[in-house]
GROMACS .gro file of C-alpha atoms in nm:
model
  207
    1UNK     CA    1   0.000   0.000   0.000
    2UNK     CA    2   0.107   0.324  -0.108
    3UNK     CA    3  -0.013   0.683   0.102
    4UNK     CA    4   0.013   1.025  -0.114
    5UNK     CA    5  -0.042   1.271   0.204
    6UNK     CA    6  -0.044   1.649   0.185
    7UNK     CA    7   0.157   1.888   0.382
    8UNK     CA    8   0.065   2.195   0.474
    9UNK     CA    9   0.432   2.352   0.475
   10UNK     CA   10   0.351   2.641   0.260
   11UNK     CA   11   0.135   2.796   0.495
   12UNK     CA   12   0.279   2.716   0.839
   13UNK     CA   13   0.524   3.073   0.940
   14UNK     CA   14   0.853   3.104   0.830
   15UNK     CA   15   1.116   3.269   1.046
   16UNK     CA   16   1.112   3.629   1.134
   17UNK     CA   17   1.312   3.831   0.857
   18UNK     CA   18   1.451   4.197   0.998
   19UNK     CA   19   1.467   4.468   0.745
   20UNK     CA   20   1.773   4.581   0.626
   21UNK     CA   21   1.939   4.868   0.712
   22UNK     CA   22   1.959   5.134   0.390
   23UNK     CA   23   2.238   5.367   0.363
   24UNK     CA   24   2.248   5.754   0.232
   25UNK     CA   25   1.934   5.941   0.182
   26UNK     CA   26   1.581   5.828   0.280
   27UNK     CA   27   1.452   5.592   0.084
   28UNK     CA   28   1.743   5.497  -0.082
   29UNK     CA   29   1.756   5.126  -0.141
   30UNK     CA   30   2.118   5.119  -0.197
   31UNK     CA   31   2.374   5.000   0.003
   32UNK     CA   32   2.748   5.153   0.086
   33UNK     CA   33   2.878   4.989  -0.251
   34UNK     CA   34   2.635   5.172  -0.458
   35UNK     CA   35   2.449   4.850  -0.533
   36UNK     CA   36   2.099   4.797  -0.473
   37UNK     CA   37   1.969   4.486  -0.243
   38UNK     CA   38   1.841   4.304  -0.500
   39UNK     CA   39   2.220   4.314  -0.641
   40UNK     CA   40   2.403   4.208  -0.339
   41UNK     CA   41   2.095   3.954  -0.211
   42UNK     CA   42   2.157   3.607  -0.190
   43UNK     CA   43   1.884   3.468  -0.387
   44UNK     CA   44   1.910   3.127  -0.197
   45UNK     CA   45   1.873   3.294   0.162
   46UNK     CA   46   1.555   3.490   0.003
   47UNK     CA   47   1.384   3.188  -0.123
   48UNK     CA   48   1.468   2.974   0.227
   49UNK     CA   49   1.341   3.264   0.443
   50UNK     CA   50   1.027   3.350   0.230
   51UNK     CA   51   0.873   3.013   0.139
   52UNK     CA   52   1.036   2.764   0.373
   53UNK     CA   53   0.974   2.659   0.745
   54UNK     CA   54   1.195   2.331   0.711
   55UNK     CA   55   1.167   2.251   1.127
   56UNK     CA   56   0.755   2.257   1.083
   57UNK     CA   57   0.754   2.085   0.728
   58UNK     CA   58   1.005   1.798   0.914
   59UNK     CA   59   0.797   1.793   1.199
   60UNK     CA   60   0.463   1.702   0.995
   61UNK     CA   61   0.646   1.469   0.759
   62UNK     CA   62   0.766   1.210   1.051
   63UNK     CA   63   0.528   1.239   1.268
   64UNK     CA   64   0.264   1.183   0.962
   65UNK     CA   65   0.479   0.877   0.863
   66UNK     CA   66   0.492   0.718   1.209
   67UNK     CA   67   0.135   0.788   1.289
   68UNK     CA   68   0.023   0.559   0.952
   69UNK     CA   69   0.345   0.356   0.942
   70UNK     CA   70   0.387   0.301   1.319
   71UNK     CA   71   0.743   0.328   1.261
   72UNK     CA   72   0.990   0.570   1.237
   73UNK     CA   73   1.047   0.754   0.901
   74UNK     CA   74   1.452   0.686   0.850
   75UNK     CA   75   1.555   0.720   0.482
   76UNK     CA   76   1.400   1.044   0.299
   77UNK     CA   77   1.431   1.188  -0.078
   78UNK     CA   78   1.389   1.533  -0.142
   79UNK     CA   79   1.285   1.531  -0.466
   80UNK     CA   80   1.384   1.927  -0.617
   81UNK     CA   81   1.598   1.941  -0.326
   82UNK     CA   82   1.729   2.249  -0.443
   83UNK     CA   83   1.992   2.390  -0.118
   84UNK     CA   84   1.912   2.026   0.007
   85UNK     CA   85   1.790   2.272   0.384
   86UNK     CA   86   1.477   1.996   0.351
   87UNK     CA   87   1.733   1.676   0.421
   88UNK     CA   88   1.960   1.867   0.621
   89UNK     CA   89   1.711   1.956   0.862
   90UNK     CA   90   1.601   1.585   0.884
   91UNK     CA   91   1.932   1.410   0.910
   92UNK     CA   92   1.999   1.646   1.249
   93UNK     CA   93   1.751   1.500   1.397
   94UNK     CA   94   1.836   1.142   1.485
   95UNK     CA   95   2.153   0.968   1.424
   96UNK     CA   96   1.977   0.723   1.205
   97UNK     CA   97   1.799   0.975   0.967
   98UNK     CA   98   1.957   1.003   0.601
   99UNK     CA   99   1.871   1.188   0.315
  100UNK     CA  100   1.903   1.176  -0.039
  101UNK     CA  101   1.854   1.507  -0.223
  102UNK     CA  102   1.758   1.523  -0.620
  103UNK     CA  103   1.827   1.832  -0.803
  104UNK     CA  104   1.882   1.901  -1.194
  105UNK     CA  105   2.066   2.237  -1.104
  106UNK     CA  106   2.424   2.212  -0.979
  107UNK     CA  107   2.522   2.511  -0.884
  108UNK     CA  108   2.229   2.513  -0.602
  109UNK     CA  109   2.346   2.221  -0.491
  110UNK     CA  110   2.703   2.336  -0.459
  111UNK     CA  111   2.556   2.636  -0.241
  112UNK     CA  112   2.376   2.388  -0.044
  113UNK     CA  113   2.695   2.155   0.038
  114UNK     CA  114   2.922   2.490   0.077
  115UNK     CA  115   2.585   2.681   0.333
  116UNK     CA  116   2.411   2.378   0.499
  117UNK     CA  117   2.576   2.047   0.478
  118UNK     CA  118   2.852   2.152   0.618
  119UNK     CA  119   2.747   2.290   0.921
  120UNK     CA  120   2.583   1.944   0.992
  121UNK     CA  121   2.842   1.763   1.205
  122UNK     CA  122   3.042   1.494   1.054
  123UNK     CA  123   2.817   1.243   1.086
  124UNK     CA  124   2.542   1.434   0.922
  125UNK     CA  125   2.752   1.542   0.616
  126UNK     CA  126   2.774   1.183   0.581
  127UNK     CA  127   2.452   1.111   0.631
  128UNK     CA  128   2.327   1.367   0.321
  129UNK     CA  129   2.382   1.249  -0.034
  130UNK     CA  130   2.291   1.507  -0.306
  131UNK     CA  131   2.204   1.384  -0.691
  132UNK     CA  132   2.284   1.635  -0.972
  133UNK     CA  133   1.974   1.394  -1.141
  134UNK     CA  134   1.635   1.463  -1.323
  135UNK     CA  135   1.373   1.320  -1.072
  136UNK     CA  136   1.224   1.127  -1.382
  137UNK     CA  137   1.499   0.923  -1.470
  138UNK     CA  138   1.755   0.922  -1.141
  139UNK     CA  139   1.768   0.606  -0.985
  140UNK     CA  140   1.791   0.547  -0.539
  141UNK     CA  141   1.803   0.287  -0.300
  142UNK     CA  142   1.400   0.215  -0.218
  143UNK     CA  143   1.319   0.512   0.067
  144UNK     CA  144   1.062   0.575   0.320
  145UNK     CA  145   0.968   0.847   0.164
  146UNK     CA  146   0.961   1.097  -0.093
  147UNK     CA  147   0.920   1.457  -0.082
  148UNK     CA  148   0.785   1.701  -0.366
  149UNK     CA  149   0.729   2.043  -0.211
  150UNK     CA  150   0.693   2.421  -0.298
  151UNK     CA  151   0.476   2.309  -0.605
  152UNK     CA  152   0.756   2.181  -0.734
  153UNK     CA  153   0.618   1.909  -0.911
  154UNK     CA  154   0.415   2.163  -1.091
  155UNK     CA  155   0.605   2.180  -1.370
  156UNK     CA  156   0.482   1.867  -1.511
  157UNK     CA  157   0.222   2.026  -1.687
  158UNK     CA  158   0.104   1.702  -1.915
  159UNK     CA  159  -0.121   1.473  -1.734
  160UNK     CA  160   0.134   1.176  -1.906
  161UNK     CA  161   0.424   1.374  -1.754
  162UNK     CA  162   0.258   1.392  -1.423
  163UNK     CA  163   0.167   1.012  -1.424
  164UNK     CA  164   0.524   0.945  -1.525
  165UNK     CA  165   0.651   1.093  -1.253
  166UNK     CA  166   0.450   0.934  -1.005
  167UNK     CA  167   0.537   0.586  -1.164
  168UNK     CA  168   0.895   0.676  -1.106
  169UNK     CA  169   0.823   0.753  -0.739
  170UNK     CA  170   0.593   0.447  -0.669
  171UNK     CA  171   0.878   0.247  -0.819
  172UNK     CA  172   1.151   0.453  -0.558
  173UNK     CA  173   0.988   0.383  -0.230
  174UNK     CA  174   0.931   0.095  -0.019
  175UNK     CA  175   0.632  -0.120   0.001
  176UNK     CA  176   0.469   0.080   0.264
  177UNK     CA  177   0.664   0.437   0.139
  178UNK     CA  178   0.480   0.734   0.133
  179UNK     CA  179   0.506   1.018  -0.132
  180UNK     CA  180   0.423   1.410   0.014
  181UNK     CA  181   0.298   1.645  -0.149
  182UNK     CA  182   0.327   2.009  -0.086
  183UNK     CA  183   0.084   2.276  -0.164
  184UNK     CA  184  -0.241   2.085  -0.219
  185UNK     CA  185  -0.575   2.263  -0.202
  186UNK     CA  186  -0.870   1.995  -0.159
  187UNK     CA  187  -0.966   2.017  -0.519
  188UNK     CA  188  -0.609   1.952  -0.650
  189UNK     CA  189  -0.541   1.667  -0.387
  190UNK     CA  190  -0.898   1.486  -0.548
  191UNK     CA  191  -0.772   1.503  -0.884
  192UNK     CA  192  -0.438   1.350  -0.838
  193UNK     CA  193  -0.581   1.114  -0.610
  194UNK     CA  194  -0.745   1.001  -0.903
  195UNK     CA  195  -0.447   0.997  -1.117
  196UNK     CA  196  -0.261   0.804  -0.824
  197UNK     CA  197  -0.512   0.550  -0.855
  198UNK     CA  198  -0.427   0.415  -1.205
  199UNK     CA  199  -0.058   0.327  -1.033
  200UNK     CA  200  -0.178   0.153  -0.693
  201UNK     CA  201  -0.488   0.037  -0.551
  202UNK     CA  202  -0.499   0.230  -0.206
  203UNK     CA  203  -0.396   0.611  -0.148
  204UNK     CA  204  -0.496   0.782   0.160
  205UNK     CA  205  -0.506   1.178   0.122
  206UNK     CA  206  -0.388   1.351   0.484
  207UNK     CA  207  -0.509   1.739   0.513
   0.00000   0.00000   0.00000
């Protein structure tokens, strides 16, 4: 049996961002370099503080997997793992968590391994293994679970695509894995329930 549940991550609070301080004259949105924020912003940090809350988006995943699985979720892909913060907040939580993160964009993933894996300890950095793959056609040791968040899996904008995608992920996971997916209103989660269907016989939809 196969479980396609639905996180709520996108609209749980992020963490507190402090407005900059502007140099020269009022309302001047440049900075002692002459450059203007959006020139010297890290577009990484942006995205991270804006749309993700990786300690609540953690905290639903494993305790949504234990409550169905009645064990503990240990091995996670992050599926468009993009700075990999996802996995890297997972593996610091127990010694026995790992991670693998899937990403077609390298240089993200280099700012993840340079910004976040490596301030895991040792052990963690070990514990996080990053995939410069296309999530269609990469190829993992089975996992507990797989993670598609941030409407990420949006752009698979061809029901075929979509389906494809989903066989790919079926295929990925263990017997009793479980695929999340972010950002699902009601409406959306019925109609890919019902694409789901045509791969297994059971999904269960969590809100």
């Amino acid at each position: 049996q196969t479980t396609l549940a639905d996180s709520p991550s996108a609209m749980l609070p992020g963490p507190e961002i402090k407005p900059a301080k502007l140099s020269g004259k009022k309302g001047s949105r440049r900075n002692r370099t002459g450059k203007s924020l959006a020139e010297v912003a890290d577009r990484h940090v942006c995205y991270e503080a804006s749309v993700q809350c990786v300690e609540a988006e953690i905290d639903f995943v494993t305790e949504t997997f234990e409550k169905i699985r009645k064990r503990p979720l240990r091995l996670l892909r992050e599926d468009f793992c993009g700075t990999a913060n996802t996995s890297c907040e997972f593996v610091s939580r127990h010694d026995d968590n790992r991670a693998i993160g899937v990403d077609l964009d390298e240089p993200t993933l280099q700012w993840g391994r340079d910004h976040k894996i490596s301030r895991l300890s040792e052990s963690g950095q070990a514990r996080v293994e990053l995939r410069n793959e296309n999530v269609l056609t990469v190829q993992t040791e089975p996992t507990d679970a797989i993670l598609a968040m941030n409407f990420s899996y949006f752009i698979f904008q061809q029901r075929d695509l979509l389906r494809s995608y989903f066989e790919k992920c079926r295929a990925a996971i263990k017997d009793d894995g479980i695929l999340f997916l972010g950002d699902l209103e009601p409406e959306r989660c019925a109609a890919l329930r019902s694409l789901f269907d045509e791969l297994v016989a059971s999904v269960h939809c969590c809100s």
